[in-house]
PDB file of C-alpha atoms in Angstrom:
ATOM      1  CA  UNK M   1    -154.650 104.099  61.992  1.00 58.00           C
ATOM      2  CA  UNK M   2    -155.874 104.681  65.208  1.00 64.00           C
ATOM      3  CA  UNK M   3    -154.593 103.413  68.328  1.00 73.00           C
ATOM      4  CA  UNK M   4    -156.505 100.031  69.428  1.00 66.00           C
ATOM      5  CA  UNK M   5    -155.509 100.529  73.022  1.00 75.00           C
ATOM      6  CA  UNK M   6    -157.222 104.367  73.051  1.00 82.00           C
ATOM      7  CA  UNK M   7    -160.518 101.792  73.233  1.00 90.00           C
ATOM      8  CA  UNK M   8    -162.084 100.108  76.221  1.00 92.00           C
ATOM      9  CA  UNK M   9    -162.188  97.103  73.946  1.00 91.00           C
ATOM     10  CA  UNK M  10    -159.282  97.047  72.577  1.00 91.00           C
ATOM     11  CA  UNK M  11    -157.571  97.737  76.019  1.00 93.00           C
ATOM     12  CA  UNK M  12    -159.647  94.911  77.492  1.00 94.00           C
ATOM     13  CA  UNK M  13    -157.995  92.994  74.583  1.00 90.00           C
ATOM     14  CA  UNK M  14    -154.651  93.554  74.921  1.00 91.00           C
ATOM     15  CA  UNK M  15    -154.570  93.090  79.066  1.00 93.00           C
ATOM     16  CA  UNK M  16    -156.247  89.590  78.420  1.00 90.00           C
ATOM     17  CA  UNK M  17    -152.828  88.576  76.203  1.00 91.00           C
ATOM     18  CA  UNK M  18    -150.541  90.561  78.496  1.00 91.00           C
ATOM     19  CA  UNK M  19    -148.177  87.867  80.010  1.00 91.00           C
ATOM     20  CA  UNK M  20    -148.136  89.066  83.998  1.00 89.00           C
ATOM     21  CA  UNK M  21    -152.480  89.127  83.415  1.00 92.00           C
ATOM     22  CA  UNK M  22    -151.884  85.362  80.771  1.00 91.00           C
ATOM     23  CA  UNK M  23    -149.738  83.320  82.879  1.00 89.00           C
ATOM     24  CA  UNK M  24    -151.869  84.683  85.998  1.00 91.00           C
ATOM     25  CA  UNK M  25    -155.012  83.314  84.958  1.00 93.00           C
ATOM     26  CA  UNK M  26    -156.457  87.003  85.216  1.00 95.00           C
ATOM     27  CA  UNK M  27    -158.859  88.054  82.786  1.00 96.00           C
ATOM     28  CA  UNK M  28    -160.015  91.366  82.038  1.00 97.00           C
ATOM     29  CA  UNK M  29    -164.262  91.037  81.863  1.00 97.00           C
ATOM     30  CA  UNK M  30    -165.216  94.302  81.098  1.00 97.00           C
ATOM     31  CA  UNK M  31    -164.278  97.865  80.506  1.00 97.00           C
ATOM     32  CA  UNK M  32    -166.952 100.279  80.407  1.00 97.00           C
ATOM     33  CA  UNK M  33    -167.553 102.657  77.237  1.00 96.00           C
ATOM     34  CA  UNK M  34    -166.878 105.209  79.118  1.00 96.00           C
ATOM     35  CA  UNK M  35    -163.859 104.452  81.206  1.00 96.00           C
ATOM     36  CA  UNK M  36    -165.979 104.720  84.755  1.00 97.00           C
ATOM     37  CA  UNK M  37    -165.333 101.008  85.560  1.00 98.00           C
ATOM     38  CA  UNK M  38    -163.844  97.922  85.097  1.00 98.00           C
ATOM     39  CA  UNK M  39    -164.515  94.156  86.301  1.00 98.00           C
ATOM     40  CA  UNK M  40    -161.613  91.564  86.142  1.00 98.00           C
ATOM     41  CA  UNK M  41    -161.494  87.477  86.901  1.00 97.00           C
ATOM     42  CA  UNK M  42    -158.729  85.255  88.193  1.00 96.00           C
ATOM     43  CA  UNK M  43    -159.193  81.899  88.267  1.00 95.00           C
ATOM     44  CA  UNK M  44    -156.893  79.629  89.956  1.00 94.00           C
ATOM     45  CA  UNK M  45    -154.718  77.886  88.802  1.00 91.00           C
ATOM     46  CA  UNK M  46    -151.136  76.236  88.901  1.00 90.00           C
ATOM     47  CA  UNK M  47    -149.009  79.403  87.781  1.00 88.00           C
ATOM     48  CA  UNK M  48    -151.091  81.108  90.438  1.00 90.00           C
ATOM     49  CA  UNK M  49    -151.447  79.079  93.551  1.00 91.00           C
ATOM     50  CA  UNK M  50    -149.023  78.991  96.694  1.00 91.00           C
ATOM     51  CA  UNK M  51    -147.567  76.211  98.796  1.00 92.00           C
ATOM     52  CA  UNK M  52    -151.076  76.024 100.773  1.00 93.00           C
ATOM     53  CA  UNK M  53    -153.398  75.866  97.442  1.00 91.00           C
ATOM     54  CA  UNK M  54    -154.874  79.099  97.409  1.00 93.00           C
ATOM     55  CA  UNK M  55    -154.601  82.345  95.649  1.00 93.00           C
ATOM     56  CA  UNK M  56    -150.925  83.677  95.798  1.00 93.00           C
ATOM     57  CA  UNK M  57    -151.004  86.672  97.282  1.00 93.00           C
ATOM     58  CA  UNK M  58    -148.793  88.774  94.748  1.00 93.00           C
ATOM     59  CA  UNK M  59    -151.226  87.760  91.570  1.00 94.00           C
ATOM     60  CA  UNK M  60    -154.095  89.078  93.776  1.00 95.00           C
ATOM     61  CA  UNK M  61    -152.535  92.506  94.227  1.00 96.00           C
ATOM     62  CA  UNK M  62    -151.868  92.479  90.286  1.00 95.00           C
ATOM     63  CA  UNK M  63    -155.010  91.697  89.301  1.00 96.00           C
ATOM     64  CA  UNK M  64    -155.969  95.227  90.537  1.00 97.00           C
ATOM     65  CA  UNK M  65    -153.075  96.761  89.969  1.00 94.00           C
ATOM     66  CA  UNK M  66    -153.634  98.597  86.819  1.00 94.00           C
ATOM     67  CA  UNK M  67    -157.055  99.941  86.938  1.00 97.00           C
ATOM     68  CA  UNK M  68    -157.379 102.683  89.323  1.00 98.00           C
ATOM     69  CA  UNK M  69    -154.243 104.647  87.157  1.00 97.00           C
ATOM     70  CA  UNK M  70    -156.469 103.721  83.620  1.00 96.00           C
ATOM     71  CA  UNK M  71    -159.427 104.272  84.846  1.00 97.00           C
ATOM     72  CA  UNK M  72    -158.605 108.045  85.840  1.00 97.00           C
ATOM     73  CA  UNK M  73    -156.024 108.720  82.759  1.00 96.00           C
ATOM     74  CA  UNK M  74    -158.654 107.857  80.424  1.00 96.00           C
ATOM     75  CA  UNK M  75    -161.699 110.446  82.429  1.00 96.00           C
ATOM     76  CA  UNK M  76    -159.213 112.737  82.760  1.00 97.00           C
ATOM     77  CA  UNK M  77    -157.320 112.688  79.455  1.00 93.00           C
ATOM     78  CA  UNK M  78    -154.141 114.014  77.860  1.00 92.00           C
ATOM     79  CA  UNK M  79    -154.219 117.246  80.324  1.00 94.00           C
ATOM     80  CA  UNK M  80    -153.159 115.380  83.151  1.00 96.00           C
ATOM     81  CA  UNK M  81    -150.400 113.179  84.643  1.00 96.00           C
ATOM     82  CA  UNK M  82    -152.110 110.349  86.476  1.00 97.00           C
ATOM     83  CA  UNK M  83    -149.228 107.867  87.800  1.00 97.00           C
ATOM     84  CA  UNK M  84    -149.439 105.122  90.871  1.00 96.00           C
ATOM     85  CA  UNK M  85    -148.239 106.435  94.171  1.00 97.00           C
ATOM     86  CA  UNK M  86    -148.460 103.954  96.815  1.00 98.00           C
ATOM     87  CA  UNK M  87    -150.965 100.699  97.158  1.00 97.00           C
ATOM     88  CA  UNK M  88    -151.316  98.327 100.463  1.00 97.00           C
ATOM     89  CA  UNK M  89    -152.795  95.221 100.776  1.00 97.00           C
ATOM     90  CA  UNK M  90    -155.067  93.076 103.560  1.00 98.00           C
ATOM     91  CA  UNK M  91    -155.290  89.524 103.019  1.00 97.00           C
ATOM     92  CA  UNK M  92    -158.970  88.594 104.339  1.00 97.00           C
ATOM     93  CA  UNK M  93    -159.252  85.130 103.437  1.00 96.00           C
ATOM     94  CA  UNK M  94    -157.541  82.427 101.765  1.00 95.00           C
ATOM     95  CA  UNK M  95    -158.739  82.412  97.896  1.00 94.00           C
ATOM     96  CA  UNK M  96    -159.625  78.786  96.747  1.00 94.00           C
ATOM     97  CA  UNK M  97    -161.205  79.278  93.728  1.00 95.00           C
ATOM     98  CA  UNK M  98    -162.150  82.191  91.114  1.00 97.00           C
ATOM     99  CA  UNK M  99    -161.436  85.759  92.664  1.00 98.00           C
ATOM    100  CA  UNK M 100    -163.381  89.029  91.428  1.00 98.00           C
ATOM    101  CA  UNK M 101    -162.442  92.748  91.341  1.00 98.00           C
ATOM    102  CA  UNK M 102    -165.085  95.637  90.367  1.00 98.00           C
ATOM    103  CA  UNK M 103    -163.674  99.111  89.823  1.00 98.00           C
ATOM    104  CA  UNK M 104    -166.073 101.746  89.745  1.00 98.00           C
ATOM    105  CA  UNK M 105    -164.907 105.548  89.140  1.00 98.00           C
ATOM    106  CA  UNK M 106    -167.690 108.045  89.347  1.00 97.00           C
ATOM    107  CA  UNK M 107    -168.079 111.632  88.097  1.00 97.00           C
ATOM    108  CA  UNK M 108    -168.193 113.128  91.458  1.00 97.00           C
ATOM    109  CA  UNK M 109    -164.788 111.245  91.556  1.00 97.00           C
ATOM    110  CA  UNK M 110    -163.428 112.642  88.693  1.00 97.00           C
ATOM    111  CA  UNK M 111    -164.858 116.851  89.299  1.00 97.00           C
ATOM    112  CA  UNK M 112    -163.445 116.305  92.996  1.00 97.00           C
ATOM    113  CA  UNK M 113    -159.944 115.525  91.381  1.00 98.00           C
ATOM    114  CA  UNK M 114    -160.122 118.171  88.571  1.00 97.00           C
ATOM    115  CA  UNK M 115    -161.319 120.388  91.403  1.00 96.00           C
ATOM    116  CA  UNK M 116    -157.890 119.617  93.539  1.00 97.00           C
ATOM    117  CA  UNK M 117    -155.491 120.415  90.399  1.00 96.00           C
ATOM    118  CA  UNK M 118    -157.480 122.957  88.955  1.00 92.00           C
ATOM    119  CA  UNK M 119    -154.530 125.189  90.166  1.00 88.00           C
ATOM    120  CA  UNK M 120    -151.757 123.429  89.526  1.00 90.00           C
ATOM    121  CA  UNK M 121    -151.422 121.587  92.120  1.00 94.00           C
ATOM    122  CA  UNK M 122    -151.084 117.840  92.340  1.00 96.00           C
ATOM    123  CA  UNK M 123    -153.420 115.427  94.657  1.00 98.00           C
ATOM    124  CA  UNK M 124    -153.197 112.267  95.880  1.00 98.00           C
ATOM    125  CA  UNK M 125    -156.223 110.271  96.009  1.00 98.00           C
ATOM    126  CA  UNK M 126    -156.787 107.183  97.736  1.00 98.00           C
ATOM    127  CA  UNK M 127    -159.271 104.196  96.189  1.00 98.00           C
ATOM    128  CA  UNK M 128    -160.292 101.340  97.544  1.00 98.00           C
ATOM    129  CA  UNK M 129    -161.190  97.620  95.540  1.00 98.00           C
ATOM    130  CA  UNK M 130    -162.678  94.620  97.786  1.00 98.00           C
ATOM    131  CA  UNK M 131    -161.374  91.376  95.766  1.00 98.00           C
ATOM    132  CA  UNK M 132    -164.062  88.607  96.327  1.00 98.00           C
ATOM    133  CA  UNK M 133    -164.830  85.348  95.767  1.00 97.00           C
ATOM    134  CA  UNK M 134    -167.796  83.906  93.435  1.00 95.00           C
ATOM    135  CA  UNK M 135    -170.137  83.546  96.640  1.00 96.00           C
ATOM    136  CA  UNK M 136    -169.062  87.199  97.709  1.00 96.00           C
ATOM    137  CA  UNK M 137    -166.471  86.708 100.839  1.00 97.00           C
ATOM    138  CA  UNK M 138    -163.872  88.998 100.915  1.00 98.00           C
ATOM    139  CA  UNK M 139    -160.625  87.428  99.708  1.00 98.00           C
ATOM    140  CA  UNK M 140    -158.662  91.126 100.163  1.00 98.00           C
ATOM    141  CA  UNK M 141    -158.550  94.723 100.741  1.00 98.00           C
ATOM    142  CA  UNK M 142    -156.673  96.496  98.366  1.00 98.00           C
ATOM    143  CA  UNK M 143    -155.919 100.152  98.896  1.00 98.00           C
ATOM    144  CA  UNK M 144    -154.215 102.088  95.892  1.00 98.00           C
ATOM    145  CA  UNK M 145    -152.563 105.998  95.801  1.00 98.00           C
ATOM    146  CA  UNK M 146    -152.456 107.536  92.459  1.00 98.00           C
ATOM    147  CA  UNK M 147    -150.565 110.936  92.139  1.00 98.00           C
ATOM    148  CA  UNK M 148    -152.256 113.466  89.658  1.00 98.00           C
ATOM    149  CA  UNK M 149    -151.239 117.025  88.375  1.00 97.00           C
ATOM    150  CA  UNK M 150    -152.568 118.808  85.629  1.00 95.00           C
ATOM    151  CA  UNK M 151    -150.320 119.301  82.975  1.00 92.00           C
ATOM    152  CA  UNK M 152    -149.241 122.543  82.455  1.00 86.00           C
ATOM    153  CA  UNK M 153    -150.266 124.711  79.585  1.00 76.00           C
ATOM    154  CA  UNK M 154    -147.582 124.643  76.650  1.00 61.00           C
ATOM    155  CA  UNK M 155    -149.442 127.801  75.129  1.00 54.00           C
TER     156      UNK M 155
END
């Protein structure tokens, strides 16, 4: 049988019962055929608000949190290692309501990075997600470091 998660739907599926993404209110809207992008909801809510009423600040990192790493694993594939490095976040404005987060990984993206471990070396890209809210303002800045090496060959 194959392996449900090796499927933008069925990986959408499984982070939508995942319990930090359930008891978050974040919801996984999309994962593209393709693995180039992703789009992800978090409503709020009472397992997700702070003592002011707004968006705690740790759920918005995590609603992001994942992506970047999936997003390249799954272009890349099996030949490389693809793990999270470092990530920052700016908090913009307060989040009082729904929050949104688009991840878009293009080819260029993707050849640049094959390009930088083509020889065995590793690279450390930087990529950058704007979470907003339903009218568009900028709730945060989030800023994540992924480490990736090719594999080497096991001939």
């Amino acid at each position: 049988m194959p392996n449900p998660l090796a499927t933008p739907w069925g990986m959408r599926h499984a982070l939508v019962v995942w319990p930090p993404f359930l008891f978050a209110g974040i919801k996984v809207l999309d994962i593209s055929e393709d693995w180039s992008s992703a789009r992800v909801r978090m409503r709020l809510g009472k397992l997700n608000r702070n003592t002011f009423g707004t968006q705690f600040g740790g759920s918005l990192y995590s609603m992001t949190d994942p992506f970047w790493t999936l997003l390249a694993l799954r272009q890349l594939g099996a030949d490389y290692h693809v793990w999270d490095k470092a990530a920052e976040i700016e908090y913009v404005t307060p989040g009082r309501g729904p929050v949104y987060a688009e991840f878009t990984l293009t080819e260029d993206r993707v050849t640049e990075i094959r390009e930088a471990t083509a020889g065995g070396a590793k690279t450390l890209p930087w990529f950058r997600t704007e979470v907003t809210a339903a009218d568009g303002t900028v709730v945060a800045r989030v800023r994540k470091q992924l480490y990736v090496r090719r594999k080497p060959d096991r001939r």
